[in-house]
Coordinates of C-alpha atoms in Angstrom, one line a residue:
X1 CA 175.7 121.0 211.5
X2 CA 176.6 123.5 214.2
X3 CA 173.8 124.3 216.8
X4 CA 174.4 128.2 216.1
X5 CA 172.9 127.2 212.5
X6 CA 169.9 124.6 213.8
X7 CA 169.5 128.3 216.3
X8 CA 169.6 130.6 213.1
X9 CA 167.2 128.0 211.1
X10 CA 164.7 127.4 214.3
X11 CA 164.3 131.4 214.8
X12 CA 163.5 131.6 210.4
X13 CA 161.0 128.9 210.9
X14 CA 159.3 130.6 214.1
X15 CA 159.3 134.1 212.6
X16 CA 157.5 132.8 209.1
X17 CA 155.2 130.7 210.8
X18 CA 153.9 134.1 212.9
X19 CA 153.8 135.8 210.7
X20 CA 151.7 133.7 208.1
X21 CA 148.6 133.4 209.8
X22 CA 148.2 137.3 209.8
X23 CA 148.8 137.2 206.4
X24 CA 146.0 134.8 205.7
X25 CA 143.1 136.9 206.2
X26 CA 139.7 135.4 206.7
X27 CA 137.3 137.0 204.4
X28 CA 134.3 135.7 205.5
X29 CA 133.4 138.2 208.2
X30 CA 133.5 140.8 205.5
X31 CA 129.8 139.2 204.6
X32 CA 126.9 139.7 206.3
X33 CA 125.2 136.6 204.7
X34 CA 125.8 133.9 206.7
X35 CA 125.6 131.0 204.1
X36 CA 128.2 133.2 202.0
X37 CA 130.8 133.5 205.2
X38 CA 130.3 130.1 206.3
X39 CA 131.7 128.6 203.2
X40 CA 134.8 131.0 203.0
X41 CA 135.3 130.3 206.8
X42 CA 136.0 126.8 205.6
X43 CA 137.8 127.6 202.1
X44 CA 139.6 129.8 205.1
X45 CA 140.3 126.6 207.4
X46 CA 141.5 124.8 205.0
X47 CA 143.7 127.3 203.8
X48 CA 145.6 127.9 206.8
X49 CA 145.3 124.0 207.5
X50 CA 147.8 123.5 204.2
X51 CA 149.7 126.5 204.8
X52 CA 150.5 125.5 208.4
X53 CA 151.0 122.0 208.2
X54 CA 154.7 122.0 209.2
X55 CA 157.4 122.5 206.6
X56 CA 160.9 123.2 206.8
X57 CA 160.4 126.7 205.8
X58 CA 163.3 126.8 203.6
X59 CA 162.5 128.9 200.8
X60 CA 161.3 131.5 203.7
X61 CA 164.9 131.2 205.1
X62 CA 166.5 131.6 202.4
X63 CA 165.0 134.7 202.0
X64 CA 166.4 135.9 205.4
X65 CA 169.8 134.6 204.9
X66 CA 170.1 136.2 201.8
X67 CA 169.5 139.2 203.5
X68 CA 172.4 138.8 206.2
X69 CA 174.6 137.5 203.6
X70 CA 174.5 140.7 202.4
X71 CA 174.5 143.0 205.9
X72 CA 170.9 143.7 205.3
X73 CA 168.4 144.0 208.1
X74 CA 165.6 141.1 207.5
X75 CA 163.4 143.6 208.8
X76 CA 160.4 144.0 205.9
X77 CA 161.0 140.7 204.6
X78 CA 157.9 138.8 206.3
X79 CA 155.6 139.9 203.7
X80 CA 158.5 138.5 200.7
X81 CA 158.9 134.9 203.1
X82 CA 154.8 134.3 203.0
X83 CA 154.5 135.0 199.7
X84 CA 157.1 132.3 198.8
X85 CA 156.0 129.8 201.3
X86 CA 152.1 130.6 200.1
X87 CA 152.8 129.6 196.6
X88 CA 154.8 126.5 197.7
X89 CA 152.0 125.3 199.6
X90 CA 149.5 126.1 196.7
X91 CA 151.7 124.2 195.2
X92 CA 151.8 121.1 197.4
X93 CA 147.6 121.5 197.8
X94 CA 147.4 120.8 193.8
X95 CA 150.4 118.2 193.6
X96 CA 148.7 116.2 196.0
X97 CA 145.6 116.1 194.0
X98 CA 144.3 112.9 192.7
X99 CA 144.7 114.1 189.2
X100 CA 148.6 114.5 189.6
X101 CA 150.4 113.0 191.9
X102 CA 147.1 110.7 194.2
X103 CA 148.9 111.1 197.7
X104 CA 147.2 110.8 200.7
X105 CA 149.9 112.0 202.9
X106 CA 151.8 115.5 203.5
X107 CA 154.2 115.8 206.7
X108 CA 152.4 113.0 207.9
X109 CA 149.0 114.4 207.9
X110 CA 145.8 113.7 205.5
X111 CA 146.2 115.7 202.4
X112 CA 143.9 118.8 202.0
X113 CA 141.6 117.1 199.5
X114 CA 141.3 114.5 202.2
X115 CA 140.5 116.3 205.0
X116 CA 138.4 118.5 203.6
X117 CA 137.3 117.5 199.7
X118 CA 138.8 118.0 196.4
X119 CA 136.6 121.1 195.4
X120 CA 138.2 122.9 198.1
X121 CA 141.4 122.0 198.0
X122 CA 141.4 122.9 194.1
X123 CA 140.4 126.3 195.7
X124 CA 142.7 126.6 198.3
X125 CA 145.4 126.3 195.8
X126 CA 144.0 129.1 193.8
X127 CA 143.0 131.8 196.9
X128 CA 146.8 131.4 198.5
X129 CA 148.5 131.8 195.3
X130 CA 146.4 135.2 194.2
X131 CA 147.1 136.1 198.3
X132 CA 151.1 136.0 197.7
X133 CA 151.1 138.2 194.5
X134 CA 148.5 140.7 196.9
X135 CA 151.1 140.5 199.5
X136 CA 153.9 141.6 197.0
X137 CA 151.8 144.1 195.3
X138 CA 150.8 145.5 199.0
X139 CA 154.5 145.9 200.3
X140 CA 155.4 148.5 202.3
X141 CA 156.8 151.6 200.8
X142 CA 156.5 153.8 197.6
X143 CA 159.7 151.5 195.4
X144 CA 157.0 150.5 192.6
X145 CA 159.8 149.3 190.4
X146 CA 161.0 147.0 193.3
X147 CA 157.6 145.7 193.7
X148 CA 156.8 145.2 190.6
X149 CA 160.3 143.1 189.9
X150 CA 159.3 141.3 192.9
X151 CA 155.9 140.3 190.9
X152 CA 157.9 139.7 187.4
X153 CA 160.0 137.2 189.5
X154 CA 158.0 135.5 191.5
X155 CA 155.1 134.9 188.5
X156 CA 157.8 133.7 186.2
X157 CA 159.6 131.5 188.7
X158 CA 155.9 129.6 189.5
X159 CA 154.3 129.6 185.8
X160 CA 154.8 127.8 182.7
X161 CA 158.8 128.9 182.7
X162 CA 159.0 127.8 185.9
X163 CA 157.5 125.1 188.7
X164 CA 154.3 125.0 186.9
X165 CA 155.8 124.3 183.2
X166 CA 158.5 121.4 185.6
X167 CA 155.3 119.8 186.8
X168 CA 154.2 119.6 183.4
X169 CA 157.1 118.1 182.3
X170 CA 156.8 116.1 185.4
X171 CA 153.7 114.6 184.4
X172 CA 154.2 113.7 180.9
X173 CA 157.4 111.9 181.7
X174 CA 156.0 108.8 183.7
X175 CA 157.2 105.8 182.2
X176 CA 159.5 107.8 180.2
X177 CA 163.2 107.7 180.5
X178 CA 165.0 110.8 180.5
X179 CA 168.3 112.0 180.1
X180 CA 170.3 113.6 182.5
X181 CA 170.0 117.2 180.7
X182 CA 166.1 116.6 180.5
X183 CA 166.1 115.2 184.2
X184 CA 167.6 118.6 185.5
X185 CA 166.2 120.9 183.4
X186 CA 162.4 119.1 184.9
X187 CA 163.7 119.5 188.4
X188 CA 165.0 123.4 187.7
X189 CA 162.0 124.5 187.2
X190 CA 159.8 122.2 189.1
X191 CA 161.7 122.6 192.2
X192 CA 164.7 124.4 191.8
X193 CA 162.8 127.8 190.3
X194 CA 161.1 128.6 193.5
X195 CA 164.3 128.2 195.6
X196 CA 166.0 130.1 193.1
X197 CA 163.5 133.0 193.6
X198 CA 163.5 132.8 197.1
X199 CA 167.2 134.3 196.6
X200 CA 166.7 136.6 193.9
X201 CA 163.8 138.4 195.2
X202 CA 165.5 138.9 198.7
X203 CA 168.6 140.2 196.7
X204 CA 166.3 142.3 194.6
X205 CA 164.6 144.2 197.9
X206 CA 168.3 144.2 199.8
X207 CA 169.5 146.3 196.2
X208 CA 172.2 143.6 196.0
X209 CA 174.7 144.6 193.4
X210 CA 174.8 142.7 189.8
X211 CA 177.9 140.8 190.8
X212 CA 176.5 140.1 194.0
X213 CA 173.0 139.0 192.6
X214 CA 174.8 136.7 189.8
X215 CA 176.7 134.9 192.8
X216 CA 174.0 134.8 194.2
X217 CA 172.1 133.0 191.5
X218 CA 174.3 130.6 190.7
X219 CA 174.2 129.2 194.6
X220 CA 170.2 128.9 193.9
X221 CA 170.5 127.2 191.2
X222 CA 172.8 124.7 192.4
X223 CA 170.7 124.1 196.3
X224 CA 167.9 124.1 193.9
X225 CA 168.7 121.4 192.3
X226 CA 170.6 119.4 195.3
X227 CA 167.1 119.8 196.8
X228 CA 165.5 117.6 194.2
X229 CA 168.2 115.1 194.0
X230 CA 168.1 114.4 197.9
X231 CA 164.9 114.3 197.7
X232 CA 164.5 111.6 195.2
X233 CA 167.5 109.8 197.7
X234 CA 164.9 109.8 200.7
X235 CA 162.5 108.9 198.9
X236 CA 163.7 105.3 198.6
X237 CA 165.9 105.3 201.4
X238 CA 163.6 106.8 204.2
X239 CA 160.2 105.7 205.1
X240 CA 156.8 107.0 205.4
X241 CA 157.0 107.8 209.0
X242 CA 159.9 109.7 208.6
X243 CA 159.2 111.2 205.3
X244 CA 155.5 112.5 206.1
X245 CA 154.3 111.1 203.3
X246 CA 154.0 107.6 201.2
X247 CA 157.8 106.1 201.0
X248 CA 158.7 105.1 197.3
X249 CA 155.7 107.1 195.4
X250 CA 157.7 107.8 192.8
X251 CA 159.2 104.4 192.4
X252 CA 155.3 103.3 192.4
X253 CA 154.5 106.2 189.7
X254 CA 157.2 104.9 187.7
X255 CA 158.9 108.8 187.5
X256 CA 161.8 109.6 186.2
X257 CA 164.3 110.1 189.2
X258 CA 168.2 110.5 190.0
X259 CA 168.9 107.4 191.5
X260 CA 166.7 105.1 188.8
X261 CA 169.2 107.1 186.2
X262 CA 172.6 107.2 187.9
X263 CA 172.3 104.5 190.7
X264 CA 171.9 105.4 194.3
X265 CA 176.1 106.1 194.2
X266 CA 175.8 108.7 191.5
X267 CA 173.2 110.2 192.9
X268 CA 174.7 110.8 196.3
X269 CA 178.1 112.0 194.5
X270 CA 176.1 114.6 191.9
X271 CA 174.0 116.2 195.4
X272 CA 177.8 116.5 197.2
X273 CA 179.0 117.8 193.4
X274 CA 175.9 120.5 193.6
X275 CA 177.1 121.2 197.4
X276 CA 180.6 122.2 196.0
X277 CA 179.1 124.1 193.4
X278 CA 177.1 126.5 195.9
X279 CA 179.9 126.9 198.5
X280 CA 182.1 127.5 195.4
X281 CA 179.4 130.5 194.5
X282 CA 179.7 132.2 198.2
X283 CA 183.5 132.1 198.0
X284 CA 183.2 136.0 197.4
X285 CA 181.1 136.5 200.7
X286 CA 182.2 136.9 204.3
X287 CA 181.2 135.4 207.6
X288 CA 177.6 136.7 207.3
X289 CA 176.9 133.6 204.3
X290 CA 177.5 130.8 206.8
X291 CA 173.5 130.5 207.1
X292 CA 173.5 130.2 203.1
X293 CA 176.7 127.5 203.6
X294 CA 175.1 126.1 206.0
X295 CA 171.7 125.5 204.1
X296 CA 173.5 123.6 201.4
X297 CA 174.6 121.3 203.6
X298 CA 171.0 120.5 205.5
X299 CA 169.6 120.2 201.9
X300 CA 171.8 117.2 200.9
X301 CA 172.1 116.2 204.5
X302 CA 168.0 116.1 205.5
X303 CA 166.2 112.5 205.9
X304 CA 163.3 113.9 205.3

């Protein structure tokens, strides 16, 4: 990976994680009851706690990049990269909870239920996801149409047609074996659908033509599933040190995974056969996509 793209990637990362905090408002001052601020000064804390928590940030990158693949200034995009990165860590807050997934770890750090209790942790999930469709709805500008497509996409891409309904899937599927088809069409909307978005609603506030948005798409949907495949990968090759989290929990949960389904070979060669297909999407686009080439290849590359 060049250092101009680890540059371009480090600046995405230190822009979205200034600009979150901001974004999180603490609502507790707005009481003059001091029982009734001191709770939503923790609900508060422990909000920002999950939302900060390190991350990659590359759903809010993929929103800038979108943008300069297609010559547009990033500027007025913050508000578009928090709302994405709020409803991811919503939903990392509720995977982590001991009714799904049980894990004790994320990015090497207790879990929110754990460091603060499951009560709030439920909550925390709730207040940041309402706070990214108040950020959308609260953009900048008179575009109501915009804004509201931004809201269509974003609400479909985490509900029941999207991460939410994979997650469902998810969970009714351990000690199940699935088919290939099955096993992608879980991870496309469990993971893939909010990368996917990511894309679509930067293209959608950039005015990217219908051509354009279609290419556009199809990239998304490929990273978007390379994501999940690498993923499962690290999961048994990496450890928890490196991973941030308990090594081989999906093993232990008995899930459905790549590697249990094609071997650890087919799994490698169907994330380099997702790579292709994204490059293969961008083929169209000039110099000013090498962020959005360049992404493909951390996602399949990544150890962690």
């Amino acid at each position: 990976m060049s250092w101009e793209f680890s540059d371009f990637l480090a600046a995405c990362q230190h822009r979205v994680q200034q600009a979150l905090p901001a974004r999180l408002q603490n609502t507790g001052s707005e009481f003059a009851d001091i029982d009734a601020s001191k709770h939503l000064n923790t609900l508060g804390e422990a909000s920002l706690y999950s939302l900060m928590n390190g991350g990659k940030r590359v759903r809010a990158t993929l929103v800038y990049a979108t943008a300069q693949a297609l010559n547009s200034d990033i500027d007025g995009l913050d508000d578009i990269a928090c709302a994405i990165e709020m409803v991811h860590a919503y939903s990392l807050v509720h995977d982590d909870l001991p009714a799904m997934d049980n894990d004790e770890l994320r990015r090497g750090k207790p879990t929110c239920h754990i460091a603060f209790d499951e009560a709030t942790a439920i909550l925390v999930g709730d207040a940041l996801q309402a706070r990214a469709f108040e950020l959308l709805a609260n953009l900048p500008g008179n575009n109501a149409d915009t804004k509201l497509a931004l809201v269509r996409q974003l609400s479909a891409a985490a509900g029941p047609r999207g991460m939410v309904g994979g997650q469902a899937i998810d969970l009714a599927s351990v000690n199940q074996q699935l088919d290939l088809h099955s096993l992608q069409t879980m991870h496309q909307l469990k993971t893939g659908a909010l990368i996917r978005v990511a894309i679509s609603m930067s293209a959608s506030w950039c005015q990217a033509s219908p051509a354009q948005a279609a290419k556009l798409d199809e990239y998304g949907k490929a990273i978007g599933l390379s994501f999940q495949v690498q993923d499962d990968i690290i999961d048994i090759e990496s450890n928890t040190e490196t991973l941030g989290k308990t090594q081989g929990a999906d093993q232990a949960l008995n899930k459905p995974t790549f590697p249990a389904l094609l071997g650890m070979p087919g799994a490698k060669a169907l994330a380099a056969e997702l790579h292709e297909r994204a490059l293969d999407a961008l083929s169209e686009f000039d110099e000013r996509a090498a962020p959005l080439r360049a992404l493909s290849h951390y996602i399949i590359d990544r150890q962690h």
